[in-house]
mmCIF file of C-alpha atoms in Angstrom:
data_model
loop_
_atom_site.group_PDB
_atom_site.id
_atom_site.type_symbol
_atom_site.label_atom_id
_atom_site.label_comp_id
_atom_site.label_asym_id
_atom_site.label_seq_id
_atom_site.Cartn_x
_atom_site.Cartn_y
_atom_site.Cartn_z
ATOM 1 C CA ASP H 1 -104.153 57.465 -10.357
ATOM 2 C CA VAL H 2 -101.423 57.141 -12.958
ATOM 3 C CA TYR H 3 -101.512 58.941 -16.301
ATOM 4 C CA VAL H 4 -98.971 57.740 -18.861
ATOM 5 C CA PRO H 5 -98.416 59.420 -22.241
ATOM 6 C CA GLU H 6 -98.720 57.424 -25.430
ATOM 7 C CA GLY H 7 -95.420 56.411 -26.972
ATOM 8 C CA ALA H 8 -92.250 54.647 -25.971
ATOM 9 C CA GLY H 9 -90.856 57.037 -23.353
ATOM 10 C CA PRO H 10 -89.147 57.330 -21.030
ATOM 11 C CA TYR H 11 -90.926 60.481 -19.927
ATOM 12 C CA PRO H 12 -90.322 62.872 -17.033
ATOM 13 C CA GLY H 13 -92.675 62.366 -14.123
ATOM 14 C CA ILE H 14 -94.799 64.479 -11.821
ATOM 15 C CA ILE H 15 -96.216 63.580 -8.452
ATOM 16 C CA MET H 16 -99.499 65.505 -8.197
ATOM 17 C CA VAL H 17 -100.817 66.362 -4.722
ATOM 18 C CA HIS H 18 -104.222 67.901 -3.946
ATOM 19 C CA GLY H 19 -104.985 70.689 -1.520
ATOM 20 C CA GLY H 20 -107.709 70.907 1.084
ATOM 21 C CA GLY H 21 -106.098 72.123 4.290
ATOM 22 C CA TRP H 22 -104.552 68.687 4.960
ATOM 23 C CA ASP H 23 -107.983 67.522 6.161
ATOM 24 C CA ALA H 24 -110.216 67.387 3.077
ATOM 25 C CA ARG H 25 -110.460 66.835 -0.664
ATOM 26 C CA THR H 26 -109.068 64.033 -2.835
ATOM 27 C CA ARG H 27 -106.913 63.409 -5.873
ATOM 28 C CA LYS H 28 -110.021 63.860 -8.040
ATOM 29 C CA ASP H 29 -109.453 67.627 -7.682
ATOM 30 C CA MET H 30 -106.229 67.304 -9.677
ATOM 31 C CA ALA H 31 -107.418 64.810 -12.321
ATOM 32 C CA GLY H 32 -107.974 67.451 -15.016
ATOM 33 C CA ILE H 33 -104.502 68.972 -14.786
ATOM 34 C CA SER H 34 -102.995 65.478 -14.468
ATOM 35 C CA LYS H 35 -104.583 64.386 -17.750
ATOM 36 C CA LYS H 36 -103.436 67.575 -19.503
ATOM 37 C CA LEU H 37 -99.859 67.065 -18.328
ATOM 38 C CA ALA H 38 -99.896 63.442 -19.520
ATOM 39 C CA ARG H 39 -101.033 64.603 -22.965
ATOM 40 C CA ARG H 40 -98.012 66.933 -22.944
ATOM 41 C CA GLY H 41 -95.538 64.131 -22.254
ATOM 42 C CA TYR H 42 -95.371 63.626 -18.481
ATOM 43 C CA VAL H 43 -96.073 60.518 -16.432
ATOM 44 C CA VAL H 44 -98.325 61.835 -13.664
ATOM 45 C CA PHE H 45 -98.971 60.025 -10.396
ATOM 46 C CA ASN H 46 -101.954 61.752 -8.752
ATOM 47 C CA ILE H 47 -102.146 60.756 -5.093
ATOM 48 C CA ASP H 48 -104.241 60.910 -1.974
ATOM 49 C CA TYR H 49 -102.635 61.166 1.458
ATOM 50 C CA ARG H 50 -103.761 60.522 5.013
ATOM 51 C CA LEU H 51 -105.821 63.450 6.265
ATOM 52 C CA ALA H 52 -105.805 65.354 9.554
ATOM 53 C CA PRO H 53 -106.935 65.221 12.257
ATOM 54 C CA ARG H 54 -106.897 61.438 12.123
ATOM 55 C CA ALA H 55 -103.330 61.485 10.777
ATOM 56 C CA ARG H 56 -100.975 64.164 12.087
ATOM 57 C CA TYR H 57 -97.762 65.569 10.669
ATOM 58 C CA PRO H 58 -95.584 63.967 9.330
ATOM 59 C CA ALA H 59 -98.063 61.327 8.016
ATOM 60 C CA ALA H 60 -99.006 63.241 4.845
ATOM 61 C CA LEU H 61 -95.335 63.933 4.090
ATOM 62 C CA GLU H 62 -94.546 60.243 4.599
ATOM 63 C CA ASP H 63 -97.326 59.353 2.140
ATOM 64 C CA THR H 64 -95.972 61.811 -0.423
ATOM 65 C CA ARG H 65 -92.477 60.374 -0.107
ATOM 66 C CA ALA H 66 -93.797 56.805 -0.308
ATOM 67 C CA ALA H 67 -95.490 57.748 -3.592
ATOM 68 C CA ILE H 68 -92.226 59.171 -4.968
ATOM 69 C CA ARG H 69 -90.428 55.939 -4.022
ATOM 70 C CA TRP H 70 -93.202 53.926 -5.695
ATOM 71 C CA MET H 71 -92.828 55.932 -8.899
ATOM 72 C CA ARG H 72 -89.117 55.192 -9.027
ATOM 73 C CA ALA H 73 -89.613 51.509 -8.195
ATOM 74 C CA HIS H 74 -92.103 51.180 -11.075
ATOM 75 C CA ALA H 75 -90.307 53.463 -13.536
ATOM 76 C CA ALA H 76 -89.863 50.863 -16.277
ATOM 77 C CA GLU H 77 -93.516 49.823 -16.407
ATOM 78 C CA LEU H 78 -94.631 53.491 -16.269
ATOM 79 C CA LYS H 79 -92.240 54.546 -19.081
ATOM 80 C CA LEU H 80 -90.834 56.997 -16.522
ATOM 81 C CA ASP H 81 -87.401 58.593 -16.451
ATOM 82 C CA ALA H 82 -86.702 58.039 -12.741
ATOM 83 C CA ALA H 83 -84.011 60.740 -12.758
ATOM 84 C CA ARG H 84 -86.575 63.417 -13.691
ATOM 85 C CA ILE H 85 -89.470 63.556 -11.230
ATOM 86 C CA GLY H 86 -91.026 66.823 -10.160
ATOM 87 C CA GLY H 87 -93.778 67.674 -7.729
ATOM 88 C CA TRP H 88 -96.901 69.739 -8.386
ATOM 89 C CA GLY H 89 -99.493 70.695 -5.838
ATOM 90 C CA TYR H 90 -101.891 73.345 -4.729
ATOM 91 C CA SER H 91 -102.296 74.736 -1.205
ATOM 92 C CA ALA H 92 -101.716 71.856 1.243
ATOM 93 C CA GLY H 93 -100.571 69.711 -1.688
ATOM 94 C CA ALA H 94 -98.068 72.372 -2.719
ATOM 95 C CA HIS H 95 -96.834 72.463 0.867
ATOM 96 C CA LEU H 96 -96.299 68.693 0.806
ATOM 97 C CA VAL H 97 -94.354 68.588 -2.475
ATOM 98 C CA LEU H 98 -92.288 71.602 -1.433
ATOM 99 C CA LEU H 99 -91.517 70.039 1.942
ATOM 100 C CA ALA H 100 -90.674 66.727 0.259
ATOM 101 C CA ALA H 101 -88.252 68.578 -2.015
ATOM 102 C CA LEU H 102 -86.580 70.742 0.628
ATOM 103 C CA LYS H 103 -86.480 68.599 3.776
ATOM 104 C CA ASP H 104 -83.652 66.067 3.798
ATOM 105 C CA ALA H 105 -84.694 62.915 1.982
ATOM 106 C CA ALA H 106 -83.276 59.642 0.792
ATOM 107 C CA PRO H 107 -82.088 59.677 -2.851
ATOM 108 C CA GLU H 108 -85.111 57.658 -4.016
ATOM 109 C CA GLU H 109 -87.415 60.320 -2.518
ATOM 110 C CA ARG H 110 -85.804 63.395 -4.055
ATOM 111 C CA LEU H 111 -87.620 65.655 -6.474
ATOM 112 C CA GLN H 112 -85.866 67.489 -9.299
ATOM 113 C CA ALA H 113 -88.337 70.404 -9.492
ATOM 114 C CA VAL H 114 -91.443 71.778 -7.753
ATOM 115 C CA VAL H 115 -94.478 73.759 -8.893
ATOM 116 C CA GLY H 116 -96.669 74.998 -6.074
ATOM 117 C CA GLY H 117 -99.751 77.162 -5.998
ATOM 118 C CA GLY H 118 -100.978 78.959 -2.897
ATOM 119 C CA THR H 119 -98.182 77.340 -0.916
ATOM 120 C CA PRO H 120 -98.102 77.852 2.848
ATOM 121 C CA SER H 121 -94.339 77.718 3.328
ATOM 122 C CA ASP H 122 -93.709 79.515 6.622
ATOM 123 C CA PHE H 123 -96.019 78.383 9.414
ATOM 124 C CA SER H 124 -94.585 80.989 11.793
ATOM 125 C CA ARG H 125 -96.654 83.556 9.879
ATOM 126 C CA TYR H 126 -99.853 81.832 11.078
ATOM 127 C CA PRO H 127 -99.257 81.108 14.802
ATOM 128 C CA LYS H 128 -102.974 80.924 15.621
ATOM 129 C CA SER H 129 -104.091 78.893 12.596
ATOM 130 C CA PRO H 130 -106.650 76.233 13.541
ATOM 131 C CA ILE H 131 -105.971 74.541 10.189
ATOM 132 C CA ILE H 132 -102.252 74.118 10.885
ATOM 133 C CA SER H 133 -102.965 73.178 14.519
ATOM 134 C CA LYS H 134 -105.186 70.345 13.301
ATOM 135 C CA PHE H 135 -102.492 69.193 10.845
ATOM 136 C CA ILE H 136 -99.692 69.306 13.450
ATOM 137 C CA GLY H 137 -101.761 68.104 16.393
ATOM 138 C CA GLY H 138 -101.196 71.162 18.557
ATOM 139 C CA THR H 139 -100.771 74.912 18.515
ATOM 140 C CA SER H 140 -97.532 76.699 17.725
ATOM 141 C CA ALA H 141 -97.079 77.284 21.466
ATOM 142 C CA GLU H 142 -97.651 73.601 22.260
ATOM 143 C CA LYS H 143 -95.535 72.147 19.443
ATOM 144 C CA PRO H 144 -93.078 74.827 18.266
ATOM 145 C CA GLU H 145 -90.527 72.340 16.892
ATOM 146 C CA ALA H 146 -93.137 70.512 14.807
ATOM 147 C CA TRP H 147 -94.421 73.838 13.432
ATOM 148 C CA LYS H 148 -90.859 74.761 12.469
ATOM 149 C CA ASP H 149 -90.063 71.330 11.014
ATOM 150 C CA ALA H 150 -93.258 71.356 8.922
ATOM 151 C CA SER H 151 -92.391 74.778 7.439
ATOM 152 C CA PRO H 152 -90.631 74.303 4.094
ATOM 153 C CA ILE H 153 -88.844 77.651 4.417
ATOM 154 C CA THR H 154 -86.807 76.315 7.363
ATOM 155 C CA HIS H 155 -85.241 73.639 5.132
ATOM 156 C CA LEU H 156 -83.877 75.836 2.318
ATOM 157 C CA ASP H 157 -80.293 75.307 1.205
ATOM 158 C CA ALA H 158 -78.093 75.398 -1.889
ATOM 159 C CA LYS H 159 -78.789 71.787 -2.921
ATOM 160 C CA ASP H 160 -82.526 72.344 -3.409
ATOM 161 C CA PRO H 161 -84.169 71.823 -6.798
ATOM 162 C CA PRO H 162 -85.731 74.656 -8.818
ATOM 163 C CA VAL H 163 -89.058 75.830 -7.389
ATOM 164 C CA PHE H 164 -91.851 77.815 -9.064
ATOM 165 C CA LEU H 165 -94.454 79.207 -6.671
ATOM 166 C CA TYR H 166 -97.586 80.983 -7.836
ATOM 167 C CA HIS H 167 -100.467 82.631 -5.996
ATOM 168 C CA GLY H 168 -103.894 83.682 -7.200
ATOM 169 C CA SER H 169 -105.579 86.969 -6.360
ATOM 170 C CA TRP H 170 -108.507 85.116 -4.737
ATOM 171 C CA ASP H 171 -106.172 83.534 -2.168
ATOM 172 C CA LYS H 172 -106.535 85.852 0.842
ATOM 173 C CA LEU H 173 -104.951 83.414 3.307
ATOM 174 C CA VAL H 174 -101.539 82.598 1.832
#
């Protein structure tokens, strides 16, 4: 779903990605915040992604990056400033936008900022997680390289965009 502010633009953009443990939920969860951000002057592209266990890592990351490329390819019709696209997500969605921002990407896939809530960023902290195992397609013992590659924290470097992470007191997992 695309939310475009009224007016001439161009406006900064946000790719909005829902949570749900990589295996549930839809973009409808993020519709309210997407509409609010559009009213405040952002073009918001609220996406779905392929869910586990049917689709394993890196499918959801590929979908997120495809959406970023689509935003840039359609910047003129969306009144979007293609040089200013950030990512916003919660839980699994925050993981995906953070990973998209930190893991090496083509220029048309890069994000200029990230906002993430309840972001699982270091999978090594959850070596027995059935949720992550379903997303990756194996346990940390079976697929250690995939667990490492899917952990945003392993991709940090000086060229990364600004990141704002927040966590709620009800989140007992992350």
